Amino acid sequence: MGTHGSQERQDYGSGRLSNTAGGIAVERLRSIIERVERLEEERKALTADIGDIFVEAKSAGFDVKVVRQIIRLRKRQPAEVEAEETLLAIYRQALGM
Amino acid sequence: MGTHGSQERQDYGSGRLSNTAGGIAVERLRSIIERVERLEEERKALTADIGDIFVEAKSAGFDVKVVRQIIRLRKRQPAEVEAEETLLAIYRQALGM
Amino acid sequence: MGTHGSQERQDYGSGRLSNTAGGIAVERLRSIIERVERLEEERKALTADIGDIFVEAKSAGFDVKVVRQIIRLRKRQPAEVEAEETLLAIYRQALGM
Amino acid sequence: MGTHGSQERQDYGSGRLSNTAGGIAVERLRSIIERVERLEEERKALTADIGDIFVEAKSAGFDVKVVRQIIRLRKRQPAEVEAEETLLAIYRQALGM
């Protein structure tokens, strides 16, 4: 049981929990926060791992910017990519680019 | 008259304009692009001006991070800010922060 | 004269200005804030204007996503774009994309 | 062995690997891409899990925006937070906020 956003009611929710401080179910709040923090830490580690792979790619001579483009492209439907690239070519040609 | 997004129809729009290249109303496209580019340049200049003011603020001894917080707060309804800060104080106290 | 970030010194800056509150050169702070707010308003208006142009482009039948790509490309050196696109084609072909 | 960014040299790197296509060490590139994709998937799942916890927090009556503020605060040094909040209070009072 947490705290109602705007208007501050004494019981702060559907029923009073035993260990409340200022009407806050402290342990529930703490558990929510700590679980988010753990997952954020894991996510941060994954981001670092991804970064390491790009460092590896660069040292292997690959162009990281282009590798990222490939990864973005692989997330999309080929037909959609093709239609977009066709249109881009038409616009570029029309503009003399 | 532009180009239909996905499926490529010869007339590309409600009626053929005179100066089309590959069915593209080139001048219309160019005008759209150039107008966006001009506005983006103006916006970039404004961002630089804002940056200069913060440099000035810093050299005058103000804490830029706090000044930014003040500016964010001034954009919000005081009652909303107050309710949020009350709740934050309750949660922090409950968590022993 | 503003307030020193971390350590709170009584005179808050190089010299005491007349109208200070809690050691803060209030009018200087207010002027800084109001100038930033005015420029942010102008910037917001420009962003809205840019948005309007894209709405216009869409209603004219242009593909807004592709128009944005064109605008990004026009900001770059043609030779750099070409080298990147050559590499992208090589990688895509190598991967059978 | 990948492909050198700008200038296209035939051997594309320190030594020719067996399975190259257009000079690209295809399997090395594929492996790099697939490893990044796997980690990105894991990261996406973690982000979804974090989102679920905030949904849980909301249904438990907690104010998610304030919970996020708590999590941000817990990442910082208490002394730094306190100094910033002291300054914010001084500025707000000086400005009559």
Coordinates of C-alpha atoms in Angstrom, one line a residue:
Chain A
M1 CA 0.0 0.0 0.0
G2 CA 1.7 3.3 -1.2
T3 CA 0.7 6.9 -1.0
H4 CA -2.1 8.4 -3.1
G5 CA -0.5 10.8 -5.6
S6 CA -2.0 14.2 -5.0
Q7 CA -4.4 14.2 -2.1
E8 CA -2.9 12.9 1.2
R9 CA -5.3 10.5 2.9
Q10 CA -4.3 9.1 6.3
D11 CA -4.5 5.3 5.4
Y12 CA -2.7 5.8 2.0
G13 CA -4.5 3.0 0.2
S14 CA -6.9 0.1 0.5
G15 CA -5.7 -1.1 4.0
R16 CA -3.1 -0.2 6.6
L17 CA 0.0 -2.4 6.5
S18 CA 1.8 -3.1 9.8
N19 CA 5.2 -1.4 9.1
T20 CA 4.3 1.9 7.7
A21 CA 6.1 5.2 8.2
G22 CA 4.1 8.3 7.5
G23 CA 1.5 5.9 6.0
I24 CA 4.1 4.4 3.6
A25 CA 4.4 0.6 3.2
V26 CA 8.2 1.0 3.6
E27 CA 9.2 -2.5 2.9
R28 CA 7.1 -2.7 -0.2
L29 CA 8.6 0.6 -1.5
R30 CA 12.1 -0.5 -0.6
S31 CA 11.6 -3.8 -2.4
I32 CA 10.3 -2.0 -5.5
I33 CA 13.2 0.4 -5.5
E34 CA 15.8 -2.3 -5.0
R35 CA 14.4 -4.6 -7.7
V36 CA 14.5 -1.7 -10.2
E37 CA 18.1 -0.8 -9.1
R38 CA 19.2 -4.4 -9.6
L39 CA 17.7 -4.6 -13.1
E40 CA 19.1 -1.2 -14.0
E41 CA 22.6 -2.5 -12.9
E42 CA 22.1 -5.5 -15.2
R43 CA 21.0 -3.3 -18.0
K44 CA 24.0 -1.0 -17.5
A45 CA 26.3 -4.1 -17.7
L46 CA 24.7 -5.2 -20.9
T47 CA 25.2 -1.8 -22.4
A48 CA 28.9 -2.0 -21.4
D49 CA 29.1 -5.5 -23.0
I50 CA 27.6 -4.1 -26.2
G51 CA 30.1 -1.3 -26.1
D52 CA 32.9 -3.8 -25.8
I53 CA 31.7 -5.7 -28.8
F54 CA 31.9 -2.5 -30.9
V55 CA 35.4 -1.8 -29.6
E56 CA 36.3 -5.4 -30.8
A57 CA 34.6 -4.7 -34.1
K58 CA 36.6 -1.5 -34.6
S59 CA 39.9 -3.2 -33.7
A60 CA 39.0 -5.9 -36.2
G61 CA 38.8 -3.2 -38.9
F62 CA 35.0 -2.9 -39.2
D63 CA 33.3 0.5 -39.4
V64 CA 31.2 0.7 -36.2
K65 CA 28.8 3.3 -37.6
V66 CA 28.0 1.0 -40.6
V67 CA 27.7 -2.1 -38.4
R68 CA 25.2 -0.2 -36.3
Q69 CA 23.3 0.7 -39.5
I70 CA 23.2 -3.0 -40.5
I71 CA 21.8 -3.9 -37.0
R72 CA 19.1 -1.2 -37.4
L73 CA 18.3 -2.5 -40.9
R74 CA 18.0 -6.1 -39.7
K75 CA 15.3 -5.0 -37.3
R76 CA 13.1 -3.9 -40.2
Q77 CA 11.0 -5.6 -42.8
P78 CA 13.2 -5.8 -46.0
A79 CA 10.2 -4.7 -48.2
E80 CA 9.8 -1.5 -46.1
V81 CA 13.6 -0.8 -46.3
E82 CA 13.5 -1.3 -50.0
A83 CA 10.5 1.0 -50.5
E84 CA 12.2 3.7 -48.4
E85 CA 15.5 3.4 -50.3
T86 CA 13.8 3.6 -53.6
L87 CA 12.0 6.8 -52.6
L88 CA 15.3 8.2 -51.2
A89 CA 17.0 7.6 -54.5
I90 CA 14.1 9.3 -56.4
Y91 CA 14.3 12.3 -54.1
R92 CA 18.1 12.5 -54.3
Q93 CA 18.1 12.3 -58.0
A94 CA 15.3 14.9 -58.3
L95 CA 17.4 17.2 -56.1
G96 CA 20.6 16.5 -58.0
M97 CA 22.2 15.0 -54.9
Chain B
M1 CA 2.7 17.0 -55.5
G2 CA 5.1 14.6 -53.8
T3 CA 5.6 10.8 -54.0
H4 CA 3.3 8.4 -52.5
G5 CA 5.1 6.7 -49.6
S6 CA 4.9 3.0 -50.3
Q7 CA 3.4 2.2 -53.7
E8 CA 5.0 4.1 -56.6
R9 CA 2.3 5.6 -58.9
Q10 CA 3.3 7.4 -62.0
D11 CA 1.5 10.7 -61.2
Y12 CA 2.7 10.8 -57.6
G13 CA -0.2 12.8 -56.2
S14 CA -3.4 14.7 -57.0
G15 CA -2.1 16.2 -60.4
R16 CA 1.1 16.4 -62.4
L17 CA 3.1 19.6 -61.8
S18 CA 5.1 20.9 -64.7
N19 CA 8.7 20.6 -63.3
T20 CA 8.8 17.0 -62.1
A21 CA 11.8 14.7 -62.1
G22 CA 10.9 11.1 -61.7
G23 CA 7.4 12.2 -60.8
I24 CA 8.7 14.5 -58.0
A25 CA 7.6 18.1 -57.7
V26 CA 11.2 19.1 -57.4
E27 CA 10.7 22.7 -56.5
R28 CA 8.1 22.0 -53.9
L29 CA 10.4 19.4 -52.3
R30 CA 13.3 21.8 -52.5
S31 CA 11.3 24.6 -50.9
I32 CA 10.1 22.4 -48.1
I33 CA 13.7 21.2 -47.4
E34 CA 15.2 24.7 -47.5
R35 CA 12.5 26.1 -45.2
V36 CA 13.2 23.4 -42.7
E37 CA 16.9 23.9 -43.0
R38 CA 16.6 27.7 -42.4
L39 CA 14.4 27.1 -39.3
E40 CA 16.8 24.5 -38.0
E41 CA 19.7 27.0 -38.4
E42 CA 17.7 29.5 -36.4
R43 CA 16.9 27.0 -33.7
K44 CA 20.6 26.0 -33.6
A45 CA 21.5 29.7 -33.1
L46 CA 19.0 30.0 -30.3
T47 CA 20.4 26.9 -28.6
A48 CA 23.8 28.5 -28.8
D49 CA 22.4 31.7 -27.3
I50 CA 20.9 29.8 -24.4
G51 CA 24.2 28.1 -23.9
D52 CA 26.0 31.5 -23.8
I53 CA 23.6 32.7 -21.1
F54 CA 24.4 29.7 -19.0
V55 CA 28.1 30.4 -19.5
E56 CA 27.4 34.0 -18.3
A57 CA 25.4 32.6 -15.3
K58 CA 28.3 30.3 -14.4
S59 CA 30.9 33.1 -14.6
A60 CA 28.6 35.2 -12.4
G61 CA 28.8 32.5 -9.8
F62 CA 25.4 30.9 -10.2
D63 CA 25.1 27.1 -10.2
V64 CA 23.9 26.3 -13.7
K65 CA 22.4 23.0 -12.8
V66 CA 20.3 24.6 -10.1
V67 CA 19.3 27.5 -12.4
R68 CA 18.1 24.9 -14.9
Q69 CA 16.0 23.3 -12.1
I70 CA 14.5 26.6 -11.4
I71 CA 13.5 27.1 -15.0
R72 CA 12.0 23.6 -15.1
L73 CA 10.0 24.4 -11.9
R74 CA 8.7 27.7 -13.3
K75 CA 7.1 25.8 -16.1
R76 CA 5.0 23.7 -13.7
Q77 CA 1.9 24.5 -11.6
P78 CA 3.1 25.4 -8.1
A79 CA 0.5 23.2 -6.5
E80 CA 1.7 20.2 -8.5
V81 CA 5.3 20.9 -7.5
E82 CA 4.3 21.1 -3.9
A83 CA 2.3 17.9 -3.9
E84 CA 5.3 16.1 -5.5
E85 CA 7.8 17.5 -3.1
T86 CA 5.6 16.6 -0.1
L87 CA 5.4 13.0 -1.4
L88 CA 9.1 12.9 -2.0
A89 CA 9.8 14.0 1.5
I90 CA 7.5 11.3 2.9
Y91 CA 9.1 8.6 0.8
R92 CA 12.6 9.8 1.7
Q93 CA 11.8 9.9 5.4
A94 CA 10.2 6.4 5.2
L95 CA 13.3 5.1 3.6
G96 CA 15.6 6.9 6.0
M97 CA 17.2 9.0 3.3
Chain C
M1 CA 27.1 37.9 -8.3
G2 CA 25.6 34.4 -7.7
T3 CA 26.1 31.7 -5.3
H4 CA 29.1 29.4 -5.3
G5 CA 28.1 25.8 -6.2
S6 CA 29.3 23.7 -3.4
Q7 CA 30.7 25.7 -0.6
E8 CA 28.4 28.4 0.7
R9 CA 30.3 31.7 1.2
Q10 CA 28.6 34.7 2.7
D11 CA 29.3 37.2 -0.1
Y12 CA 28.4 34.7 -2.8
G13 CA 30.8 36.1 -5.5
S14 CA 33.3 38.7 -6.4
G15 CA 31.4 41.7 -4.9
R16 CA 28.2 42.3 -3.0
L17 CA 25.4 43.7 -5.2
S18 CA 22.9 46.0 -3.5
N19 CA 19.6 43.9 -3.9
T20 CA 20.6 40.5 -2.6
A21 CA 18.4 38.1 -0.8
G22 CA 20.2 35.3 1.0
G23 CA 23.3 36.6 -0.7
I24 CA 21.8 36.1 -4.1
A25 CA 21.9 38.9 -6.8
V26 CA 18.2 38.4 -7.3
E27 CA 17.8 40.7 -10.3
R28 CA 20.8 39.2 -12.1
L29 CA 19.4 35.7 -11.5
R30 CA 15.9 36.7 -12.6
S31 CA 17.3 38.4 -15.7
I32 CA 19.3 35.2 -16.6
I33 CA 16.3 33.0 -16.1
E34 CA 13.9 35.2 -18.0
R35 CA 16.2 35.6 -21.0
V36 CA 16.6 31.8 -21.1
E37 CA 12.8 31.4 -20.9
R38 CA 12.3 33.8 -23.8
L39 CA 14.8 32.0 -26.0
E40 CA 13.3 28.6 -25.1
E41 CA 9.9 30.0 -26.1
E42 CA 11.3 31.1 -29.4
R43 CA 12.9 27.7 -29.9
K44 CA 9.7 26.0 -29.1
A45 CA 7.9 28.1 -31.7
L46 CA 10.5 27.2 -34.3
T47 CA 10.1 23.5 -33.5
A48 CA 6.4 23.9 -34.0
D49 CA 7.0 25.7 -37.3
I50 CA 9.2 22.9 -38.5
G51 CA 6.5 20.4 -37.5
D52 CA 4.0 22.4 -39.6
I53 CA 6.2 22.2 -42.6
F54 CA 6.4 18.4 -42.3
V55 CA 2.6 18.3 -42.0
E56 CA 2.5 20.3 -45.2
A57 CA 5.0 18.0 -46.8
K58 CA 3.0 15.0 -45.9
S59 CA -0.2 16.5 -47.2
A60 CA 1.6 17.3 -50.4
G61 CA 2.3 13.5 -50.7
F62 CA 6.0 13.5 -49.7
D63 CA 7.3 10.8 -47.4
V64 CA 8.3 12.8 -44.3
K65 CA 10.7 10.1 -43.0
V66 CA 12.6 10.2 -46.3
V67 CA 12.5 14.0 -46.4
R68 CA 14.2 14.0 -43.0
Q69 CA 16.8 11.6 -44.3
I70 CA 17.5 14.0 -47.2
I71 CA 17.9 16.9 -44.7
R72 CA 20.4 14.8 -42.7
L73 CA 22.3 13.9 -45.8
R74 CA 22.6 17.5 -46.9
K75 CA 24.3 18.3 -43.7
R76 CA 27.1 15.9 -44.5
Q77 CA 30.1 15.9 -46.9
P78 CA 29.0 14.0 -50.1
A79 CA 32.3 12.1 -50.1
E80 CA 31.8 10.9 -46.5
V81 CA 28.2 9.8 -47.4
E82 CA 29.4 8.0 -50.4
A83 CA 32.2 6.1 -48.6
E84 CA 29.7 5.1 -45.9
E85 CA 27.1 3.9 -48.4
T86 CA 29.8 1.9 -50.3
L87 CA 30.8 0.2 -47.1
L88 CA 27.2 -0.5 -46.2
A89 CA 26.6 -2.1 -49.6
I90 CA 29.7 -4.3 -49.1
Y91 CA 28.6 -5.4 -45.7
R92 CA 25.0 -6.0 -46.8
Q93 CA 26.1 -8.0 -49.7
A94 CA 28.5 -10.0 -47.6
L95 CA 25.7 -10.8 -45.2
G96 CA 23.3 -11.6 -48.0
M97 CA 21.0 -8.8 -47.1
Chain D
M1 CA 39.4 -8.8 -40.3
G2 CA 36.9 -6.1 -41.4
T3 CA 36.9 -3.3 -43.8
H4 CA 38.9 -0.1 -43.4
G5 CA 36.5 2.9 -43.0
S6 CA 37.3 5.3 -45.7
Q7 CA 39.9 3.9 -48.1
E8 CA 39.0 0.5 -49.6
R9 CA 42.1 -1.8 -49.5
Q10 CA 41.8 -5.2 -51.0
D11 CA 42.9 -7.3 -48.0
Y12 CA 40.7 -5.3 -45.6
G13 CA 42.8 -5.8 -42.4
S14 CA 45.8 -7.5 -41.0
G15 CA 45.5 -10.8 -42.9
R16 CA 43.1 -12.5 -45.3
L17 CA 40.6 -14.8 -43.7
S18 CA 39.4 -17.8 -45.7
N19 CA 35.7 -17.0 -46.1
T20 CA 35.6 -13.4 -47.3
A21 CA 33.0 -11.8 -49.5
G22 CA 34.1 -8.6 -51.1
G23 CA 37.1 -8.7 -48.7
I24 CA 34.8 -8.9 -45.7
A25 CA 35.4 -11.5 -43.0
V26 CA 31.7 -12.4 -43.2
E27 CA 31.6 -14.8 -40.3
R28 CA 33.4 -12.4 -38.0
L29 CA 31.0 -9.6 -39.0
R30 CA 28.0 -11.9 -38.6
S31 CA 29.2 -13.0 -35.1
I32 CA 29.7 -9.5 -34.0
I33 CA 26.2 -8.5 -35.2
E34 CA 24.5 -11.5 -33.7
R35 CA 26.1 -11.0 -30.3
V36 CA 25.1 -7.4 -30.2
E37 CA 21.5 -8.4 -31.2
R38 CA 21.3 -11.0 -28.5
L39 CA 22.5 -8.5 -25.8
E40 CA 20.1 -5.8 -27.2
E41 CA 17.3 -8.3 -26.8
E42 CA 18.3 -9.1 -23.2
R43 CA 18.5 -5.3 -22.5
K44 CA 15.0 -4.8 -24.1
A45 CA 13.6 -7.6 -21.8
L46 CA 15.2 -5.9 -18.8
T47 CA 13.6 -2.6 -19.7
A48 CA 10.3 -4.3 -20.0
D49 CA 10.8 -5.9 -16.6
I50 CA 11.6 -2.5 -15.1
G51 CA 8.5 -1.2 -16.7
D52 CA 6.5 -4.0 -15.1
I53 CA 7.8 -3.1 -11.6
F54 CA 6.6 0.5 -12.1
V55 CA 3.2 -0.8 -13.1
E56 CA 3.2 -2.8 -9.9
A57 CA 4.3 0.2 -7.9
K58 CA 1.5 2.3 -9.4
S59 CA -1.1 -0.3 -8.7
A60 CA 0.2 -0.5 -5.1
G61 CA -0.6 3.2 -4.9
F62 CA 2.9 4.6 -5.1
D63 CA 3.6 7.7 -7.3
V64 CA 5.9 6.4 -10.0
K65 CA 7.4 9.8 -10.8
V66 CA 8.4 10.2 -7.2
V67 CA 9.8 6.7 -7.0
R68 CA 11.9 7.4 -10.0
Q69 CA 13.2 10.5 -8.3
I70 CA 14.1 8.5 -5.2
I71 CA 16.0 6.0 -7.4
R72 CA 17.9 8.9 -9.1
L73 CA 18.7 10.4 -5.7
R74 CA 20.0 7.1 -4.4
K75 CA 22.6 7.1 -7.2
R76 CA 24.1 10.3 -5.9
Q77 CA 26.3 11.3 -3.0
P78 CA 24.0 12.6 -0.1
A79 CA 26.3 15.6 0.5
E80 CA 26.0 16.6 -3.1
V81 CA 22.3 16.3 -3.1
E82 CA 22.1 18.3 0.1
A83 CA 24.3 21.1 -1.3
E84 CA 22.2 21.3 -4.4
E85 CA 18.9 21.3 -2.5
T86 CA 20.2 24.1 -0.2
L87 CA 21.1 26.2 -3.2
L88 CA 17.8 25.5 -4.9
A89 CA 16.0 26.7 -1.7
I90 CA 18.1 29.9 -1.6
Y91 CA 17.4 30.6 -5.3
R92 CA 13.6 29.8 -4.9
Q93 CA 13.3 32.0 -1.9
A94 CA 15.3 34.9 -3.6
L95 CA 12.9 34.6 -6.5
G96 CA 9.8 34.4 -4.3
M97 CA 8.9 30.9 -5.6

